[in-house]
PDB file of N, CA and C in Angstrom:
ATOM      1  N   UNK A1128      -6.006   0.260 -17.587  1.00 88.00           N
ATOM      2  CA  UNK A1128      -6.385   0.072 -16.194  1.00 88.00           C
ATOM      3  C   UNK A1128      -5.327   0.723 -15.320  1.00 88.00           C
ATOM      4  N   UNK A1129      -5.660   1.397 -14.254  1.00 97.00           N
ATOM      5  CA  UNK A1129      -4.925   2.186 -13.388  1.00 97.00           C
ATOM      6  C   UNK A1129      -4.529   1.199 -12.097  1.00 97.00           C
ATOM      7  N   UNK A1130      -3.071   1.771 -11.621  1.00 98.00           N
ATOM      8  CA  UNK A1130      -3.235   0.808 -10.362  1.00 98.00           C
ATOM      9  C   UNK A1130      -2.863   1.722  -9.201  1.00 98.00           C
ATOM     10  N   UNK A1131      -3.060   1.119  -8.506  1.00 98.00           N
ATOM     11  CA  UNK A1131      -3.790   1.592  -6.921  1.00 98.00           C
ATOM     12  C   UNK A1131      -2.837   1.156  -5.660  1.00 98.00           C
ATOM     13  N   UNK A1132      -2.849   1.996  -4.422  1.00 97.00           N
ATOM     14  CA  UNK A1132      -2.852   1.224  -3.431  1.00 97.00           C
ATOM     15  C   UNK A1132      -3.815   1.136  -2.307  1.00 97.00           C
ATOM     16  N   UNK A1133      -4.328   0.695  -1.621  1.00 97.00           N
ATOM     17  CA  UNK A1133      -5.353   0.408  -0.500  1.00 97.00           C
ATOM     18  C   UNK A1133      -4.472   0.927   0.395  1.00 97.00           C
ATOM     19  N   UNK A1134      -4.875   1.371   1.125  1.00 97.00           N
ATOM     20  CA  UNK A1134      -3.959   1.877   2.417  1.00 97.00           C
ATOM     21  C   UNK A1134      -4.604   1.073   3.587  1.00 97.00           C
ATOM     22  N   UNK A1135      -4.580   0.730   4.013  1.00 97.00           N
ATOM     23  CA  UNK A1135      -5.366  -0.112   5.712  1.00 97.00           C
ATOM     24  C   UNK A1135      -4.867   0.370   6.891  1.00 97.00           C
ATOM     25  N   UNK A1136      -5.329  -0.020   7.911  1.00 95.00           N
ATOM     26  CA  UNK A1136      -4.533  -0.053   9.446  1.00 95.00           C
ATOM     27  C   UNK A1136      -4.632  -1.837   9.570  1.00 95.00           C
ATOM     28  N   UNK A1137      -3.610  -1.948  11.007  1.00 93.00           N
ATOM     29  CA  UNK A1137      -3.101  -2.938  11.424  1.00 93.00           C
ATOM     30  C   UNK A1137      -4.178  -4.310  11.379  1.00 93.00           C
ATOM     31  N   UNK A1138      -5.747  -3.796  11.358  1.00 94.00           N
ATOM     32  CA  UNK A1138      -6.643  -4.623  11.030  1.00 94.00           C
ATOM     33  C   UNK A1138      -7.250  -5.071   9.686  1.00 94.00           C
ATOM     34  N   UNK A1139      -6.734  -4.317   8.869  1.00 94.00           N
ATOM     35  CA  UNK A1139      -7.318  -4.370   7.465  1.00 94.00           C
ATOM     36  C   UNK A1139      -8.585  -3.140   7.011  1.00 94.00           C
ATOM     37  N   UNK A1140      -8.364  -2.791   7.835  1.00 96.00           N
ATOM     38  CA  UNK A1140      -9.574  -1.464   7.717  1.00 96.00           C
ATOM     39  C   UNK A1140      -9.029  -0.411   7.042  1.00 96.00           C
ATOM     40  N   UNK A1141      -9.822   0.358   6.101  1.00 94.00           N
ATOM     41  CA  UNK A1141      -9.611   1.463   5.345  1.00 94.00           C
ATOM     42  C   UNK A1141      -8.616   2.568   6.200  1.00 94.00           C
ATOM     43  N   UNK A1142      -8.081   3.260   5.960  1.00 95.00           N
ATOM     44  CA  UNK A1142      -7.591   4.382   5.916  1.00 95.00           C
ATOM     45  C   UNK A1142      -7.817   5.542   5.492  1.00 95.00           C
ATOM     46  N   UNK A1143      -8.036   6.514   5.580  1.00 90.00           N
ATOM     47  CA  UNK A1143      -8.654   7.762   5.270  1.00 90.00           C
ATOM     48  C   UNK A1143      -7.884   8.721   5.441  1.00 90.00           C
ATOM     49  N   UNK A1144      -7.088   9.715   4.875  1.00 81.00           N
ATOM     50  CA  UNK A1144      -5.984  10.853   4.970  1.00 81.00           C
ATOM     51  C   UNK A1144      -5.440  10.511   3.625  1.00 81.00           C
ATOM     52  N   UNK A1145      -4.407   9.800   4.098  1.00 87.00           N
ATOM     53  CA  UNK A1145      -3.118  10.118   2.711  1.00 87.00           C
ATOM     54  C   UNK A1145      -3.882  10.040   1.188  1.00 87.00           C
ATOM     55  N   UNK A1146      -3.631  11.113   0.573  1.00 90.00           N
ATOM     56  CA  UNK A1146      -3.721  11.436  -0.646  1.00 90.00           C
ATOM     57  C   UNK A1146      -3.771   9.789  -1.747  1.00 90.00           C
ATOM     58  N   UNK A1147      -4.495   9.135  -2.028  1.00 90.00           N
ATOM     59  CA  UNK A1147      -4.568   8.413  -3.171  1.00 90.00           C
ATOM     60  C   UNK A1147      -3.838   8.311  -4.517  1.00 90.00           C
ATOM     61  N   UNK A1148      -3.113   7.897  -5.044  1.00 94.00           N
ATOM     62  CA  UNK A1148      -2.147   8.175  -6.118  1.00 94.00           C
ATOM     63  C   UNK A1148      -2.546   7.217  -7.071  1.00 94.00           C
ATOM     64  N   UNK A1149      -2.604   7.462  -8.292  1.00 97.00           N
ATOM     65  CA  UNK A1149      -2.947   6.280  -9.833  1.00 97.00           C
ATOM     66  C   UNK A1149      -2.245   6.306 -10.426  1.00 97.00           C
ATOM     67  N   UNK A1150      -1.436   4.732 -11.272  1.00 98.00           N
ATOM     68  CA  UNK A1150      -0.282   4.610 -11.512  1.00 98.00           C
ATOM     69  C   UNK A1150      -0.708   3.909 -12.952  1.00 98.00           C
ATOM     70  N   UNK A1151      -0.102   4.165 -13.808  1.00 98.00           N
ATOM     71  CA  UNK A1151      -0.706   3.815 -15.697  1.00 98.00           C
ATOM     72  C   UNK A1151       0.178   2.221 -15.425  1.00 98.00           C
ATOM     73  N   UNK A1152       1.145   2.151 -14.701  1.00 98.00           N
ATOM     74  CA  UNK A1152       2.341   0.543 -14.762  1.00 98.00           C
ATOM     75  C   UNK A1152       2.397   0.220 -13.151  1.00 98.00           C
ATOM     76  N   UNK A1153       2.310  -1.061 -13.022  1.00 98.00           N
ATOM     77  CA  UNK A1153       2.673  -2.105 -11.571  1.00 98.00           C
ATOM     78  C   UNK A1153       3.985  -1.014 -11.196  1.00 98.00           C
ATOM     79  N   UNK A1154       5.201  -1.414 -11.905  1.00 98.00           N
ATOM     80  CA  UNK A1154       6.172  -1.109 -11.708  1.00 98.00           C
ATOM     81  C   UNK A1154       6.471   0.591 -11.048  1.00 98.00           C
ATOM     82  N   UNK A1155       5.945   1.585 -11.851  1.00 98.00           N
ATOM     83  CA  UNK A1155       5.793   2.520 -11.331  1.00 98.00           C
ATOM     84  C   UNK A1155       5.106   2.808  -9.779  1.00 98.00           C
ATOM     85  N   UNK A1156       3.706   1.915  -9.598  1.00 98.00           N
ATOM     86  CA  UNK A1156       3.276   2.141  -7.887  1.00 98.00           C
ATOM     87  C   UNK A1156       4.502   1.220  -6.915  1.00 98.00           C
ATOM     88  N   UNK A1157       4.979   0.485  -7.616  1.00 98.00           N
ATOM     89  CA  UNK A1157       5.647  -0.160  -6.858  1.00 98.00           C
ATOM     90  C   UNK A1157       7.266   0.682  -6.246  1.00 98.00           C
ATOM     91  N   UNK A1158       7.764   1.534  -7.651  1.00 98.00           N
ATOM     92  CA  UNK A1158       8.770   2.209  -7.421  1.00 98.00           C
ATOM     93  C   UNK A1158       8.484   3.189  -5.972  1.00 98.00           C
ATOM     94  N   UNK A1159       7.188   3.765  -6.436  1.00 97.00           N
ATOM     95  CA  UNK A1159       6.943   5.077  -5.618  1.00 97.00           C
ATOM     96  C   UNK A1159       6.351   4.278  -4.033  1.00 97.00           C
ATOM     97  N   UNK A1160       6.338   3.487  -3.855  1.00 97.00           N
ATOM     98  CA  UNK A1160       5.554   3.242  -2.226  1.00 97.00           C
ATOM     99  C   UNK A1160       7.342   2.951  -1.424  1.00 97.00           C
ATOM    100  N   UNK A1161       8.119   2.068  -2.755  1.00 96.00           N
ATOM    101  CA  UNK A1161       9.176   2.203  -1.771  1.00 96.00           C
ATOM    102  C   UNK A1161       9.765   3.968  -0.931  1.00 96.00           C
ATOM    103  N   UNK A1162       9.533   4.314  -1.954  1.00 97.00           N
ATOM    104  CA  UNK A1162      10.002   5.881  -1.697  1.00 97.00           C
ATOM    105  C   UNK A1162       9.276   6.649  -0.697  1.00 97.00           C
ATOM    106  N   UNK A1163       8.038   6.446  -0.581  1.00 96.00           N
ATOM    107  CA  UNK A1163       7.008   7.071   0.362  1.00 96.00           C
ATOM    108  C   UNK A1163       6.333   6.114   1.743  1.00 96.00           C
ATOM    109  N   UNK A1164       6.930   4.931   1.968  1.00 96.00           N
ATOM    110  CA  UNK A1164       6.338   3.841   3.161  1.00 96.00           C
ATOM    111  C   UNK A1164       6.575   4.716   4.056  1.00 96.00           C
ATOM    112  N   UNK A1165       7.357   5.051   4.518  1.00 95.00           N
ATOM    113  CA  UNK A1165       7.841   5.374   5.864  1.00 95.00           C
ATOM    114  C   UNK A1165       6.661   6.993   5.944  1.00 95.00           C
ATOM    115  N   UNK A1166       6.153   7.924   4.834  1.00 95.00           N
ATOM    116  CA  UNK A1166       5.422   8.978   4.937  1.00 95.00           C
ATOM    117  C   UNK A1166       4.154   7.866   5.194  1.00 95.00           C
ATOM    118  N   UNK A1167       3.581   7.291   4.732  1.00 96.00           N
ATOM    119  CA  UNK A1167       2.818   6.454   5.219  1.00 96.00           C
ATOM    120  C   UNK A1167       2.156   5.799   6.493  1.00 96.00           C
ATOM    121  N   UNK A1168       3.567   5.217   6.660  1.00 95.00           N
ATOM    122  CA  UNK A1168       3.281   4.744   8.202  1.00 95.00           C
ATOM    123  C   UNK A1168       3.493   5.656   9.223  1.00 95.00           C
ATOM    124  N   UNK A1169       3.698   7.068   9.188  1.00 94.00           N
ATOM    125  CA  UNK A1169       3.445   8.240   9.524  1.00 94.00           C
ATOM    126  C   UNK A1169       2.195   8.698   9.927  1.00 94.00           C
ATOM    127  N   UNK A1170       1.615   8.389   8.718  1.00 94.00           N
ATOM    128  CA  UNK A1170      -0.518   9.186   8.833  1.00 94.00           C
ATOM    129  C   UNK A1170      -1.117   7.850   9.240  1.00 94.00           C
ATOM    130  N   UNK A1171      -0.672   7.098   9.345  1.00 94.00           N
ATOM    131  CA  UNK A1171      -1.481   6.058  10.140  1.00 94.00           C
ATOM    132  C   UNK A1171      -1.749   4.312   9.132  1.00 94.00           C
ATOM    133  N   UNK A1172      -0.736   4.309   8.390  1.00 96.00           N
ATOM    134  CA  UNK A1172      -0.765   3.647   7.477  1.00 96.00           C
ATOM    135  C   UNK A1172      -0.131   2.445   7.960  1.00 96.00           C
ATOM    136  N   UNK A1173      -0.765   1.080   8.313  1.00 97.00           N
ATOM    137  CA  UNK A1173      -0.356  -0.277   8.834  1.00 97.00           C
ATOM    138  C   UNK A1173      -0.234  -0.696   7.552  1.00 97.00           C
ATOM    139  N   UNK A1174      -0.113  -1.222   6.565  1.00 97.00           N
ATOM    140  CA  UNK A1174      -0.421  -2.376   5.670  1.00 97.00           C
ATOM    141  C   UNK A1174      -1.286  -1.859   4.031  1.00 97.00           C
ATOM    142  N   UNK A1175      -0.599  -2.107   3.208  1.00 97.00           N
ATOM    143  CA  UNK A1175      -0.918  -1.526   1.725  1.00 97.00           C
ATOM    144  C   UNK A1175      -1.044  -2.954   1.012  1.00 97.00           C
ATOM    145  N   UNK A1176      -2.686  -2.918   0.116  1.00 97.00           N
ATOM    146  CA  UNK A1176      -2.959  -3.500  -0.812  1.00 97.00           C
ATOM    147  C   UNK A1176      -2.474  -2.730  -2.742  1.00 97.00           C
ATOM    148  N   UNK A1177      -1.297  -3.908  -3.165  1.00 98.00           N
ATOM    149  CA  UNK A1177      -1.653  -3.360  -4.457  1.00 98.00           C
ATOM    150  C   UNK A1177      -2.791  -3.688  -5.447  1.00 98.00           C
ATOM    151  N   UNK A1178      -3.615  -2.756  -6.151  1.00 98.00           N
ATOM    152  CA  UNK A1178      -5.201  -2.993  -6.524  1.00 98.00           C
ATOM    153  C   UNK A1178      -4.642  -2.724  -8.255  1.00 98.00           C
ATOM    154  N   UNK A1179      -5.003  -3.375  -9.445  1.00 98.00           N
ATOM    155  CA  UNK A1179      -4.858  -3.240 -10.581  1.00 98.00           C
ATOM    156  C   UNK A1179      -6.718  -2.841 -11.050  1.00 98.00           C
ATOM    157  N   UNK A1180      -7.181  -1.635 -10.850  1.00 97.00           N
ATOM    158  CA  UNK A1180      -8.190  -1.536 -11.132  1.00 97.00           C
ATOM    159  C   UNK A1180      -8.856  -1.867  -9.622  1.00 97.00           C
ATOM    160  N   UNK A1181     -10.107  -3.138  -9.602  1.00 95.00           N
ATOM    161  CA  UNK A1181     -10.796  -3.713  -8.232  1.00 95.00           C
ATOM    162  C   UNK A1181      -9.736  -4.608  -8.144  1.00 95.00           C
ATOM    163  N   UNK A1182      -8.676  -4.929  -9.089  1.00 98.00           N
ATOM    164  CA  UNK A1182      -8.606  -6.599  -9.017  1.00 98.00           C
ATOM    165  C   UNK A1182      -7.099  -6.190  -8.183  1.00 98.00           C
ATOM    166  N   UNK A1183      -7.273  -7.722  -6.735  1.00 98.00           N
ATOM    167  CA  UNK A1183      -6.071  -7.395  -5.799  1.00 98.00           C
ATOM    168  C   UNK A1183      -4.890  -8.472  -6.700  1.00 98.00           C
ATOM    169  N   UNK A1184      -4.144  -7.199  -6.570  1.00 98.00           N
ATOM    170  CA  UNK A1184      -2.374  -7.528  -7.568  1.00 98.00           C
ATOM    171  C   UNK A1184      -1.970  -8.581  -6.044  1.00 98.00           C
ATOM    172  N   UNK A1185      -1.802  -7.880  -5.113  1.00 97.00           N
ATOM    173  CA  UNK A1185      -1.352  -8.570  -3.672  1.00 97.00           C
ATOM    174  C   UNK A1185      -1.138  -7.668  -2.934  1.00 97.00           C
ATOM    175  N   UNK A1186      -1.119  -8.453  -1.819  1.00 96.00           N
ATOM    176  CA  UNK A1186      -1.373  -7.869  -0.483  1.00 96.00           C
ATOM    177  C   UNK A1186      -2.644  -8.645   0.514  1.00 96.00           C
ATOM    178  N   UNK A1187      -2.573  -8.287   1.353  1.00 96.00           N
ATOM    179  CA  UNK A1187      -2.000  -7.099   2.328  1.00 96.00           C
ATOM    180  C   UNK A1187      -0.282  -7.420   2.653  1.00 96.00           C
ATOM    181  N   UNK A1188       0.316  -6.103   2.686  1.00 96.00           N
ATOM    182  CA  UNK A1188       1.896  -6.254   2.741  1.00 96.00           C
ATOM    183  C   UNK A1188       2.067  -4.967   4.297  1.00 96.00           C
ATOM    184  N   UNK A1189       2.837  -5.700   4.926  1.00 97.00           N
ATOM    185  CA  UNK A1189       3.116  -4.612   6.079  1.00 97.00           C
ATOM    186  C   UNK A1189       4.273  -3.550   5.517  1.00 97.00           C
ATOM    187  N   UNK A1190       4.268  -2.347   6.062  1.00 96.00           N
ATOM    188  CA  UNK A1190       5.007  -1.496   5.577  1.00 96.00           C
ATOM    189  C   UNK A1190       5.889  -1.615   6.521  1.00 96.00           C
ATOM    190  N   UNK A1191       5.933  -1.581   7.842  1.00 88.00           N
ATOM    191  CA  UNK A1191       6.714  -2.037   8.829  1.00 88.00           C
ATOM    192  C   UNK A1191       8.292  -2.960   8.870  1.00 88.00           C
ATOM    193  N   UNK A1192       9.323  -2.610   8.729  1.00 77.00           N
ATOM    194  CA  UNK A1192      10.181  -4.286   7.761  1.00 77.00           C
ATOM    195  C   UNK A1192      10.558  -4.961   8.990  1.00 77.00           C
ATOM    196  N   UNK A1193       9.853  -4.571  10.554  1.00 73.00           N
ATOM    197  CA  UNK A1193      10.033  -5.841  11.698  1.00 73.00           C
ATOM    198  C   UNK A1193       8.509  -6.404  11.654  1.00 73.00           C
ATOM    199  N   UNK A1194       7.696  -6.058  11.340  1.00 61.00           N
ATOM    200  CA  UNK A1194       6.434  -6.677  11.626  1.00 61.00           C
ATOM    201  C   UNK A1194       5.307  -7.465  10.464  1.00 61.00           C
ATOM    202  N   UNK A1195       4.863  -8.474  10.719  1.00 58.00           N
ATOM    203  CA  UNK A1195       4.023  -9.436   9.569  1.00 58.00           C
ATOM    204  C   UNK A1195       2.551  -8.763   9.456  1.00 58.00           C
ATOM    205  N   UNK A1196       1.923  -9.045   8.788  1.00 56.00           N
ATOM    206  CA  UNK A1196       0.318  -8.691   8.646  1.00 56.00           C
ATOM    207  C   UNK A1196      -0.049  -9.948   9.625  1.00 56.00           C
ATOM    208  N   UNK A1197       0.064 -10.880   9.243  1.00 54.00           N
ATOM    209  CA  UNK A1197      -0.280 -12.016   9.785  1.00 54.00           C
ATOM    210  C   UNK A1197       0.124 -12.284  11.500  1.00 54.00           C
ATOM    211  N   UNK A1198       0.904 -11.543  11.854  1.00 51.00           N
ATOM    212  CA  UNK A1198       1.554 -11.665  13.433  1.00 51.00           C
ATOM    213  C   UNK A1198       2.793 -12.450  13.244  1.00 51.00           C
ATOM    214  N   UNK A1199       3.189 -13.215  12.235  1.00 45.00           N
ATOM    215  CA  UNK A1199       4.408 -14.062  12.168  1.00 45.00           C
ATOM    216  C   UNK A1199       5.533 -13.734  11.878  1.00 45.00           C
TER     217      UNK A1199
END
């Protein structure tokens, strides 16, 4: 099973641009989003779901490190 990230905006809504990436280990998508958030929240990227296949690993996570998904 491949894993994923969801890309959203600030509402939870899809995202459409940044290139999609598939990761064979958790650990590996997890290495690489630290490395690339900030290109992210660049193209319009509020908030990343990690996806193991359909199934949500977790999230929604703000990429932002002052701001919550939740407003809190």
């Amino acid at each position: 099973m491949s894993w994923t990230w969801r890309y959203e905006d600030r509402n939870g809504a899809p995202v459409h641009g940044p290139a999609h990436v598939e990761f064979g280990n958790k650990s590996d998508a997890e290495s690489w989003l630290g490395e690339e958030w900030r290109n992210l929240l660049e193209q319009g990227v509020f908030q990343v779901t990690l996806l193991e296949g359909d199934r949500v690993e977790y999230g929604p996570m703000a990429l932002a490190p002052d701001e919550s998904v939740n407003g809190t």
